[in-house]
Coordinates of C-alpha atoms and ligand atoms in Angstrom, one line a residue:
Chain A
X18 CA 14.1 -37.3 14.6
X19 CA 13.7 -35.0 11.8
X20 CA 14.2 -31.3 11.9
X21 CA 10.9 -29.3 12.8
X22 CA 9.7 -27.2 9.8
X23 CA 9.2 -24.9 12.3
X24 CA 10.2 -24.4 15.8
X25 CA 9.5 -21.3 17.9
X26 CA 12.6 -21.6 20.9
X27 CA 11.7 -19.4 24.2
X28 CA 9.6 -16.6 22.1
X29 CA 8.6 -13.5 23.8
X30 CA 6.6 -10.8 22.2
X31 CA 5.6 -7.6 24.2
X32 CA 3.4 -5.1 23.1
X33 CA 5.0 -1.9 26.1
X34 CA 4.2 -4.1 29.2
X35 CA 1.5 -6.5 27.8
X36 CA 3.2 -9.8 27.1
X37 CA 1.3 -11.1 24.9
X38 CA 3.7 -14.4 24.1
X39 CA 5.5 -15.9 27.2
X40 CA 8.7 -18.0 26.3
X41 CA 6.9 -20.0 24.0
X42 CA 8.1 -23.6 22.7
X43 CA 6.4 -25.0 19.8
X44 CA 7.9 -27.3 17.4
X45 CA 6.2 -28.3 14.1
X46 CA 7.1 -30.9 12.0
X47 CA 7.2 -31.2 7.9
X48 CA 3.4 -31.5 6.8
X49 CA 2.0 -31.7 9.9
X50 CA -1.5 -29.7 10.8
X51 CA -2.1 -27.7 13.4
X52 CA -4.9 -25.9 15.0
X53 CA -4.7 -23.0 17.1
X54 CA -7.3 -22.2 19.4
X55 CA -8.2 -20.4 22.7
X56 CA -10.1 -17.5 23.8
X57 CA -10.0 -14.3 22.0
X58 CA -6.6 -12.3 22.7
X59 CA -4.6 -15.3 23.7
X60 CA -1.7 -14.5 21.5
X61 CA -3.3 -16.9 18.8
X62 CA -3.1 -14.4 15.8
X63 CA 0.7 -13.1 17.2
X64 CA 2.2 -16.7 16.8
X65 CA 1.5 -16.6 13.2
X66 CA 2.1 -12.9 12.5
X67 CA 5.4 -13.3 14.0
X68 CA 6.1 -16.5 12.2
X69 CA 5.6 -14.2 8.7
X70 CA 7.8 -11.6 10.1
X71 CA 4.6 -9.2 10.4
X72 CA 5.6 -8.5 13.8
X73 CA 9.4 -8.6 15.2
X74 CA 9.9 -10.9 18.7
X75 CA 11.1 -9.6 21.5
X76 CA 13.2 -12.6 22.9
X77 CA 14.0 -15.9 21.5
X78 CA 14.6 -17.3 18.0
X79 CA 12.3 -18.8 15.3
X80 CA 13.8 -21.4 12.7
X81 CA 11.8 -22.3 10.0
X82 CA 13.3 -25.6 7.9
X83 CA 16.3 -25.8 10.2
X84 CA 17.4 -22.4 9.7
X85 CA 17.4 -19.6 12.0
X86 CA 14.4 -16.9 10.3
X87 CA 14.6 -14.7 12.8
X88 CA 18.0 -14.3 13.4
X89 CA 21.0 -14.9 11.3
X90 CA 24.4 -16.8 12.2
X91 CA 27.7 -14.3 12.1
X92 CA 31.0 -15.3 13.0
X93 CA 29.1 -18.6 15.3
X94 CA 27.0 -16.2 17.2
X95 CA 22.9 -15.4 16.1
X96 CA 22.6 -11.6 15.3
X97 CA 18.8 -9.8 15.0
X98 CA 18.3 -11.0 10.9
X99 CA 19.1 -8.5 8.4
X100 CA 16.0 -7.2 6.6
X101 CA 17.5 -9.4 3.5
X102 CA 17.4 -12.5 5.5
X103 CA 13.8 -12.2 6.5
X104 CA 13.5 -12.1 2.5
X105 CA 15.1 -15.2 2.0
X106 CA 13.4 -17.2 4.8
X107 CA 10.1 -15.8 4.6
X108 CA 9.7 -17.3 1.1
X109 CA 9.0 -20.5 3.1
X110 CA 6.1 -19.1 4.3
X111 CA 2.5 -18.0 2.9
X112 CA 0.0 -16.8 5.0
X113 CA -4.3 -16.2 5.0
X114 CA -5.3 -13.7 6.5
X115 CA -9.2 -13.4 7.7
X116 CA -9.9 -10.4 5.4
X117 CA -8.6 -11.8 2.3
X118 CA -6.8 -8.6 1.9
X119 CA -6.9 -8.9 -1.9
X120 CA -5.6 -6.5 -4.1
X121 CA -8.4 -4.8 -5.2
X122 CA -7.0 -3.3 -8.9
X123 CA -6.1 -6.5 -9.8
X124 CA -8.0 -9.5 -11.4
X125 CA -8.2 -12.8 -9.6
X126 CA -5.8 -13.8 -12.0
X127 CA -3.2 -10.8 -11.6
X128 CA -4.0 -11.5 -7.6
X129 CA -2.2 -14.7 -8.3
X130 CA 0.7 -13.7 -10.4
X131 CA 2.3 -10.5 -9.1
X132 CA 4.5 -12.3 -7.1
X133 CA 5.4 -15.0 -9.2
X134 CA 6.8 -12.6 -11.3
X135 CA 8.4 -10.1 -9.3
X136 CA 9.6 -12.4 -6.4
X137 CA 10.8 -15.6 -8.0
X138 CA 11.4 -13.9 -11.4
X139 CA 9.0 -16.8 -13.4
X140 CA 8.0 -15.7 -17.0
X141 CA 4.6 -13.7 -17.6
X142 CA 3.2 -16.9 -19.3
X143 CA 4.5 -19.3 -16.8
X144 CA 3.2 -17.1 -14.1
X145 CA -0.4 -17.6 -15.7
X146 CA -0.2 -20.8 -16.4
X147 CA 0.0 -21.4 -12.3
X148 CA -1.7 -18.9 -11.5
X149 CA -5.0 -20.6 -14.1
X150 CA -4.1 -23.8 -12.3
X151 CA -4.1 -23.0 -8.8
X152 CA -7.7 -20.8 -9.6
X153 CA -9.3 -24.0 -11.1
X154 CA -8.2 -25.7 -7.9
X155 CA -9.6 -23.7 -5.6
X156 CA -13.0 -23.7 -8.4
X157 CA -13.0 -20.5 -9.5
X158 CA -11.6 -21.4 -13.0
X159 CA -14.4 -19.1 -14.4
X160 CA -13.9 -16.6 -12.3
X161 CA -10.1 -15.5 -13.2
X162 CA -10.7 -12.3 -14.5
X163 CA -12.8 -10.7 -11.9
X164 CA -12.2 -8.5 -9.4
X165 CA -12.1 -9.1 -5.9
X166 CA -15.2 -6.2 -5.2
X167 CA -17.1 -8.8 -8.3
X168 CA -16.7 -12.0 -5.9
X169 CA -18.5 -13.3 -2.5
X170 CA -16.4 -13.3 0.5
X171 CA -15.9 -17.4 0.2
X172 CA -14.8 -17.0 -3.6
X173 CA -12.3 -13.7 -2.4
X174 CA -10.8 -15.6 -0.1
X175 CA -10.5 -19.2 -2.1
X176 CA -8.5 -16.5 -4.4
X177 CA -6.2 -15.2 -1.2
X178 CA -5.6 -19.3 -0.8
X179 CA -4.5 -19.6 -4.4
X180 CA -2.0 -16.8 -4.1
X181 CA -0.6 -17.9 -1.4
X182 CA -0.3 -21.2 -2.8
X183 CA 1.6 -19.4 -6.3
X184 CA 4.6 -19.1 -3.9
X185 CA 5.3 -22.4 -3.6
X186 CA 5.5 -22.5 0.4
X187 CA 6.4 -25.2 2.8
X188 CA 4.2 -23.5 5.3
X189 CA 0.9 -22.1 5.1
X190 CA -0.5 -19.7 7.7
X191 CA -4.7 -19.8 8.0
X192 CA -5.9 -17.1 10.8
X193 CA -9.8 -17.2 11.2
X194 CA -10.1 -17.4 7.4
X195 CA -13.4 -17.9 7.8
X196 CA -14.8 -15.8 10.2
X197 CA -15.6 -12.8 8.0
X198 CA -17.8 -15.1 6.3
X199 CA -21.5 -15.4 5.8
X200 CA -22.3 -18.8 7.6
X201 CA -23.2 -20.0 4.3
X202 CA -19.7 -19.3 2.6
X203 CA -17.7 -21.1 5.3
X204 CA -17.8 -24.7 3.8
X205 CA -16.4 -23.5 0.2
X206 CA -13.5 -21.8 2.0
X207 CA -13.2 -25.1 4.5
X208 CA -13.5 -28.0 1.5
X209 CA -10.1 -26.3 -0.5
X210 CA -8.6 -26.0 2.8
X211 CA -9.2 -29.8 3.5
X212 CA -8.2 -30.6 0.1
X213 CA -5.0 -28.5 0.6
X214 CA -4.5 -31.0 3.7
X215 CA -5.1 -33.8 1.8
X216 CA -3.2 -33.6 -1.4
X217 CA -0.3 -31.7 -0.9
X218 CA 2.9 -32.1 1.4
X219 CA 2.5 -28.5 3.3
X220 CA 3.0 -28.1 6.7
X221 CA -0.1 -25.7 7.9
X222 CA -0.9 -24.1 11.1
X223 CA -4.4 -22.8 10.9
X224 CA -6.2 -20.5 13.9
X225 CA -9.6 -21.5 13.9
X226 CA -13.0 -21.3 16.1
X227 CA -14.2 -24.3 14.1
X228 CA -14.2 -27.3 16.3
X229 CA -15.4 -29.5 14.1
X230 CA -13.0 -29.0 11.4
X231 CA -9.8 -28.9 14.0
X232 CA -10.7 -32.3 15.0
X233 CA -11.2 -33.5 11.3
X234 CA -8.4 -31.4 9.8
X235 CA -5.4 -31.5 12.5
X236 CA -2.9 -33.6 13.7
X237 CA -2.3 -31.7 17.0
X238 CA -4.3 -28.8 18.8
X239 CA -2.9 -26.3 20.8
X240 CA -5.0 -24.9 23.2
X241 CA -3.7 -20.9 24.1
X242 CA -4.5 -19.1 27.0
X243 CA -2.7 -15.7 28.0
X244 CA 0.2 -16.5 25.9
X245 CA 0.9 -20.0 26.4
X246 CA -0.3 -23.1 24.9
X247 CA -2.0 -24.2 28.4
X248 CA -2.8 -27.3 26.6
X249 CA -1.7 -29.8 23.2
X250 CA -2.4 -33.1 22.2
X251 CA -4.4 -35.2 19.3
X252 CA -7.8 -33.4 18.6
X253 CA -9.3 -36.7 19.9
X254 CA -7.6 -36.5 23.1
X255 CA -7.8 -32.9 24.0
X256 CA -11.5 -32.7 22.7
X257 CA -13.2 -35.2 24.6
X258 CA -10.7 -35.1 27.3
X259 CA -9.6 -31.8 28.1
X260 CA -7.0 -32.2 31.3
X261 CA -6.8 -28.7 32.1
X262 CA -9.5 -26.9 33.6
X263 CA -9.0 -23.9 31.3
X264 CA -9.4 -26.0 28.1
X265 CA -12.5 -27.4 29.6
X266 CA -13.8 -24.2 30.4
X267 CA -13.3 -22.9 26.7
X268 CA -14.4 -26.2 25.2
X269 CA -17.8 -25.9 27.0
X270 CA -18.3 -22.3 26.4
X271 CA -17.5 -22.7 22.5
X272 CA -20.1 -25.5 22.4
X273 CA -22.7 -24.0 23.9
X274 CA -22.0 -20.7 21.4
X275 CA -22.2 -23.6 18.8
Chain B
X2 CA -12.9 55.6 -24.7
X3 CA -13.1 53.5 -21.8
X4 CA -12.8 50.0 -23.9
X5 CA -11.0 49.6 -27.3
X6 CA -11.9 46.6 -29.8
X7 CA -9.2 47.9 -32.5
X8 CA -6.6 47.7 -29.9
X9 CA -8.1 44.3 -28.2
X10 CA -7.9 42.4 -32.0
X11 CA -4.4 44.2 -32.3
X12 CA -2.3 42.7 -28.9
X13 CA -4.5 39.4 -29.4
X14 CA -1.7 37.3 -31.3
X15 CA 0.7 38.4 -29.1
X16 CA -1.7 37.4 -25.8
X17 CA -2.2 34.5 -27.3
X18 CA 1.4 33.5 -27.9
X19 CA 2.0 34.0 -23.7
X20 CA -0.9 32.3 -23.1
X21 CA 1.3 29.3 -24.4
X22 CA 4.2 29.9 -21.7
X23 CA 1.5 30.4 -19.4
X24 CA 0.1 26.7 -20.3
X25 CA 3.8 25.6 -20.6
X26 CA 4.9 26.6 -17.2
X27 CA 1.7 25.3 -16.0
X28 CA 1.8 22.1 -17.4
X29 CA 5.9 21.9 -16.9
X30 CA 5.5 23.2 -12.9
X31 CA 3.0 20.5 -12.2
X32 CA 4.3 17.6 -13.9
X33 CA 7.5 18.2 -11.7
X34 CA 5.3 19.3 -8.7
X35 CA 3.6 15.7 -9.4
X36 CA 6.8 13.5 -9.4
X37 CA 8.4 16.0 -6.5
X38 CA 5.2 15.3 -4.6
X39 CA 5.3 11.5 -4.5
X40 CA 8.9 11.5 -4.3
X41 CA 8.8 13.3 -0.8
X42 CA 5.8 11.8 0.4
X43 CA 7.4 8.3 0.1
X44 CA 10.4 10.1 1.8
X45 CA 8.7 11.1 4.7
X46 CA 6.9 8.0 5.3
X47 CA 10.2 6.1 5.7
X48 CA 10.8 4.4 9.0
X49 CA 14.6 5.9 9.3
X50 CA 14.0 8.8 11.1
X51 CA 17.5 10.0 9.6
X52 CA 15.5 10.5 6.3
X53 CA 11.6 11.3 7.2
X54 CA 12.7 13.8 9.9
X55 CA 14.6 16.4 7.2
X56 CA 12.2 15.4 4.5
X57 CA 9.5 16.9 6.7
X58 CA 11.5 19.9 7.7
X59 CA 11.7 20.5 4.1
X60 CA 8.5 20.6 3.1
X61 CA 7.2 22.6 6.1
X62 CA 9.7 25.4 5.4
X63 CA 8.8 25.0 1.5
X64 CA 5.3 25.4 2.9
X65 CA 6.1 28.3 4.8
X66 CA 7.6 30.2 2.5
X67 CA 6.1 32.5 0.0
X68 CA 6.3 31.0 -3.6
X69 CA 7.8 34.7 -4.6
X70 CA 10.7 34.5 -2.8
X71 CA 11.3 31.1 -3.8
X72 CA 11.3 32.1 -7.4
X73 CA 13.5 34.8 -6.5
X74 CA 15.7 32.9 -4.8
X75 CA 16.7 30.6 -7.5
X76 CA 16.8 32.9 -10.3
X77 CA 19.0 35.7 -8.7
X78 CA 20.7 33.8 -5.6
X79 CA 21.8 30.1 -7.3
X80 CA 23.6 32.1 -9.9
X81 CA 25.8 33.0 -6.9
X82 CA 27.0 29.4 -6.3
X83 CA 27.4 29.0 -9.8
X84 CA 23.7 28.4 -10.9
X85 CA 22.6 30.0 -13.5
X86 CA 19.0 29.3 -14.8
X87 CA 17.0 30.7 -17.6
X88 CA 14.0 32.3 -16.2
X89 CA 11.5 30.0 -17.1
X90 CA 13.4 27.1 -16.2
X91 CA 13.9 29.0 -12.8
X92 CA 10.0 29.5 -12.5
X93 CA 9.5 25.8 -13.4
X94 CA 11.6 24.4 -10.7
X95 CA 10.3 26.8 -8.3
X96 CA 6.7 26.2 -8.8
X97 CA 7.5 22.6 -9.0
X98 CA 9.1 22.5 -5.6
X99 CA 6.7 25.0 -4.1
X100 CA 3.6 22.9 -5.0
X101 CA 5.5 19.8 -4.5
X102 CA 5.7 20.2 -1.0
X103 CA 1.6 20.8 -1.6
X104 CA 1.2 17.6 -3.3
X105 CA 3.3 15.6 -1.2
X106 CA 0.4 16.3 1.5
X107 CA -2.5 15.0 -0.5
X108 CA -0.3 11.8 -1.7
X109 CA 0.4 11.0 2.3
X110 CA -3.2 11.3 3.0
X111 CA -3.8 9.2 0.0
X112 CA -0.7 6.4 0.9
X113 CA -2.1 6.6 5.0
X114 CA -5.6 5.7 3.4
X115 CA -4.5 2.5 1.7
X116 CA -5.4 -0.3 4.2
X117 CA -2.2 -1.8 6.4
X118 CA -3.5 -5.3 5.2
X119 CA -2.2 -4.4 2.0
X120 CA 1.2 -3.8 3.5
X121 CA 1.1 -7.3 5.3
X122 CA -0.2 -9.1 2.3
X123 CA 2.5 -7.4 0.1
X124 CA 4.7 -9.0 2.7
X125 CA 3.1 -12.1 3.3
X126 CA 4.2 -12.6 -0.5
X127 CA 7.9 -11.0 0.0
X128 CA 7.5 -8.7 -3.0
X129 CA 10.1 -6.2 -2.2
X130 CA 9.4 -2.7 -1.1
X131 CA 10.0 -1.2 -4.7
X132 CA 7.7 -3.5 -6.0
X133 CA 5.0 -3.1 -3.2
X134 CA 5.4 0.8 -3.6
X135 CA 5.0 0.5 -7.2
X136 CA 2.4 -2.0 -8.1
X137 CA 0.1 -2.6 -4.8
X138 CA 0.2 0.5 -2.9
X139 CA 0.4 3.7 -5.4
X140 CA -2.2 2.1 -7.8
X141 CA -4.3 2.4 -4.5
X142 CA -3.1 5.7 -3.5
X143 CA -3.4 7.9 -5.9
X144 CA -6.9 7.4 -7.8
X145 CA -8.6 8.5 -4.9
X146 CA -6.8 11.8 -4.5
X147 CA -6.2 13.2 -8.3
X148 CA -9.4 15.5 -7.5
X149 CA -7.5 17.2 -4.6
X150 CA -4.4 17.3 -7.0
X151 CA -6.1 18.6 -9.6
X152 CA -7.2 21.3 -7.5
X153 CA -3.7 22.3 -6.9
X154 CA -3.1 22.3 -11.0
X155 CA -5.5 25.0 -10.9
X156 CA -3.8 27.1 -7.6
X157 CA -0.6 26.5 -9.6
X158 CA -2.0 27.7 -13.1
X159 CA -3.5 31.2 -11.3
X160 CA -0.1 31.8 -9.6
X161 CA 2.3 31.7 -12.8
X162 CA 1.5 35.9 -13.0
X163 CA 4.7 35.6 -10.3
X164 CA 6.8 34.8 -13.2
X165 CA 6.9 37.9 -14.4
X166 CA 8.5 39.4 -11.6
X167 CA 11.4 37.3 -12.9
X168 CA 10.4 38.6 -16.8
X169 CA 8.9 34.9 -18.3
X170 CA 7.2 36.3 -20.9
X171 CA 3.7 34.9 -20.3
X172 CA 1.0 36.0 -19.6
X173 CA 1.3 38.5 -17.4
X174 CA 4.5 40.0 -18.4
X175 CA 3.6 40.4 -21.7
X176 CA 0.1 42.4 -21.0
X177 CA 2.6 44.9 -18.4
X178 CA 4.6 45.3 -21.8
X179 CA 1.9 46.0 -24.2
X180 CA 0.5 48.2 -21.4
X181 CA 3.6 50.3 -21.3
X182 CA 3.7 50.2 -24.7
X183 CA 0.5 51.8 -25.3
X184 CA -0.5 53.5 -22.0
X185 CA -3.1 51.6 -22.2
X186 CA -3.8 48.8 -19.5
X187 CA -7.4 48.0 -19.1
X188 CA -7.9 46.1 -22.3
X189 CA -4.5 43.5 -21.9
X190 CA -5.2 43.0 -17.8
X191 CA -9.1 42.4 -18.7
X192 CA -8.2 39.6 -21.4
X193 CA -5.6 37.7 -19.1
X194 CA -8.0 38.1 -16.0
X195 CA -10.9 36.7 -18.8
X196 CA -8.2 33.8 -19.8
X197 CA -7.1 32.7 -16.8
X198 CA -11.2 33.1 -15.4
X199 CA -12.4 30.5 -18.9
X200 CA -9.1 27.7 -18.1
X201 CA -9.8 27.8 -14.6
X202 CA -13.3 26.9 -15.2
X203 CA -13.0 24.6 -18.1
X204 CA -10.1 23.2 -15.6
X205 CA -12.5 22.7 -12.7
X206 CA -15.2 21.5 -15.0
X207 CA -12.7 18.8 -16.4
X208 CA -11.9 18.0 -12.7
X209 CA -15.0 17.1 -11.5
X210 CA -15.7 14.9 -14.5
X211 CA -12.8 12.9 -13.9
X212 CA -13.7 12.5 -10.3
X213 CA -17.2 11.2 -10.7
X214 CA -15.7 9.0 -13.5
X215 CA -13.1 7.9 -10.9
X216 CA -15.8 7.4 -7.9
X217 CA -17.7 4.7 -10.3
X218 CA -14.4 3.1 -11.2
X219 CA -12.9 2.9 -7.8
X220 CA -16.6 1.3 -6.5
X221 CA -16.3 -0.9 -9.3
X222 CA -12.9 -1.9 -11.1
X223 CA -12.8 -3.7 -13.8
X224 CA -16.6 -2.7 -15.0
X225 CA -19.8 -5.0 -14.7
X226 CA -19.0 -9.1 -14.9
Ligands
ADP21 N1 -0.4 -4.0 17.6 C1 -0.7 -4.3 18.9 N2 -0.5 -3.3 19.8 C2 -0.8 -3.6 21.1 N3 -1.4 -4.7 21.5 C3 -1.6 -5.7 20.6 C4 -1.3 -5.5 19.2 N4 -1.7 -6.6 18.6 C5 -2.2 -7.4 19.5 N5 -2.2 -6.9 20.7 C6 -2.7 -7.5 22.0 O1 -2.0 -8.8 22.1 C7 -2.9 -9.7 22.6 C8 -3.0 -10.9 21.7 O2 -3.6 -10.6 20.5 P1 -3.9 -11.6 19.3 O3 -2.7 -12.4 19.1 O4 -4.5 -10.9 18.2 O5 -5.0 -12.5 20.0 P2 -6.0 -13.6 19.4 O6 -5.7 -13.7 17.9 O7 -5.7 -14.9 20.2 O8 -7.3 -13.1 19.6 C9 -4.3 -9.0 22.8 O9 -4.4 -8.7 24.2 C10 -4.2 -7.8 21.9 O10 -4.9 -6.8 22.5
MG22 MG1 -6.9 -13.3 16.2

């Protein structure tokens, strides 16, 4: 078997005395797609915040590409990860968050090559020449040197994908990305997201209230309830034929919301 | 005669020449006030406790403390560890440390006032936090509170008069000369009141334009498209 991209081993996360991720076990392997979904403050958003070292764990370890991210080995036992590890093993990792949370000084363009430049240390030109690339991919060629405040929610998010994508990760992060959206917007965002899935060899885990796009876009859905996945199969499988109650429950009542 | 205009034309040259240490120490103060400012408010805003707690200790008691005695203090009790300042350098520091701790205030409020998301995207892309600081979050930070800085420019510009108690010959200090000079007081006190009433307006006036200037660029960067 090959090594999981990423593997979350026994991870607890506590906020005080709400534990908000119970022992969790979730392995995912390289280029594989996975949905996320369950009912609002299942712990859904906390998997992937934890997995970009947004939020320290409370219990367990993470690995990401074989490697433990959030601890480190010294002298054959695992220590809490210095902050300089996190640095190294986070570069893995790119994340889309579901308020773009674009810089707001900077053009499209400059969105998409800050860190190029000051975290893998490319050349100004270089940088750009990516950062053009990525922009055209995600159609917003003519749109590089606009600000975020000049572009619709679909287009300022399309841009948060791109910079994401400058970093070159082996796993991309997608929480709700579309549900600041005008209904309207959501298929732009959802198309480059499916093209992502298509033509490149990421690994993605993507929260999502979208049924129809988990079942077309993933490989496995995890279903999440009070901190566990209560539920996880093929989108086939765990969409027409829930096992649990739970899932069944949440798959009814998301229908009828539409 | 209540009001002289020989005597006015007569110590104007030599007003005028203070009014340039005033603008000096003015300028000089603030731009280390400025720098001072941000320097502590990153300071305070560290997670180490070992560093935040004393930085805010410090700028509470600088706070606390009358800018007089501060400018006292380091022109006549530094000398006794083996400090000795020039006056006006002594003024400078001390009105750049006293209205440091000032400014330090208004860049917290503006680094609280910068959304977390741009923390965790900052993060989400590893830039480091030198680079975060430096190109994400101050950009952010400060545009939105140069009106309440400038505001502090002015405070600062109407206290250099302390100076003289340490004999900086600006403003004030030189229009107590010339009035023991000549006996004569009303003429030298009315003109630096008058000076420092014109640069505190043209000063405010200035202010305000750049903030409405700033409001329309900070609703819309980077102009119409
Ligand atoms: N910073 C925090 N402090 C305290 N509780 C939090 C914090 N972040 C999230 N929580 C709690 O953790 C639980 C899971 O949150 P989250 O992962 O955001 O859920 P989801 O994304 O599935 O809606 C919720 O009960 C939420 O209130
Ligand atoms: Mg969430």
């Amino acid at each position: 078997m090959t090594t999981p991209m990423v593997k979350f081993d026994n991870v607890t996360k506590r906020y005080g005395s709400l534990t908000v991720l119970d022992s969790l076990n979730l392995e995912i392997a390289p280029n594989e797609k996975v949905a996320i979904i369950g009912p609002s403050g299942s712990g859904k958003t906390t998997v992937l915040r934890m997995l970009m070292t947004l939020e320290r764990i409370n219990d367990g370890v993470i690995y990401v590409d074989g490697e433990p991210m959030t601890h480190m080995e010294k002298n054959g036992a695992l220590v809490p990860a210095s902050e300089r590890h996190l640095r190294r093993v986070r570069g893995n990792i790119g994340m889309v968050f579901q308020h773009f949370n674009l810089f707001p000084h900077m053009s499209a363009l400059k969105n998409c090559m800050e860190a190029p430049i000051h975290v893998l240390g490319l050349p100004r030109v270089e940088a750009e020449e990516r950062a053009a690339e990525l922009l055209d991919m995600v159609g917003l060629g003519d749109k590089k040197g606009h600000y975020p405040s000049q572009l619709s929610g679909g287009q300022q998010q399309r841009v948060a994908i791109a910079r994401a994508l400058a970093m070159r990760p082996k796993v991309m992060l997608f929480d709700e990305v579309t549900s600041a959206l005008d209904p309207e917007l959501v298929g732009e965002v959802l198309q480059v997201i499916r093209r992502l899935a298509k033509e490149h060899s990421l690994t993605m885990l993507m929260v999502t209230h979208q049924m129809g796009f988990a079942k077309e876009f993933a490989d496995r859905v995890c279903f999440f309830h009070s901190g566990k996945i209560a539920e996880q199969g093929a989108p086939e499988d765990l969409f027409n034929n829930p096992r649990e109650e739970r899932t069944q429950q949440f798959l009814s009542a998301v229908l009828e919301a539409g | 005669m209540f009001w002289d205009w020989n005597y006015v034309w007569e110590i104007m040259p030599t007003l005028l020449r203070a009014s340039v240490v005033t603008i000096e120490a003015t300028l000089l103060g603030f731009a280390l006030a400025a720098v001072l400012g941000l320097v502590m408010a990153i300071l305070r805003m560290s997670k180490s406790q070992w560093i935040s707690v004393p930085t805010a200790a410090v700028i509470e008691f600088i706070r606390s403390t009358p800018l007089l005695i501060q400018i006292f203090f380091i022109f006549f009790v530094f000398p006794e560890f083996g400090l000795v300042l020039p006056a006006m350098t002594a003024g400078v520091i001390a009105l750049g440390l006293h209205y440091g701790a000032y400014c330090s205030e208004v860049y917290r409020a503006g680094l609280e006032n910068v959304p977390r998301g741009q923390w965790e995207a900052s993060t989400a892309l590893n830039l480091s936090p030198y680079i975060t600081f430096r190109d994400i979050i101050i950009p952010q930070a400060i545009p939105p509170v140069i009106p309440a800085l400038g505001n502090y420019l002015v405070a600062l510009f109407k206290e250099t008069p302390l100076l003289s108690a340490i004999a900086v010959l600006e403003l004030m200090q030189t229009a107590k000369i010339l009035g023991s000079e000549s006996f004569r007081y009303v003429e030298p006190i009315t003109l630096v009141g008058g000076f420092f009433l014109i640069m505190s307006l043209v000063a405010s006036m200035f202010i305000r334009q750049v903030e409405s200037s700033l409001n329309r660029s900070l609703r819309n960067p980077g102009g119409d498209k």
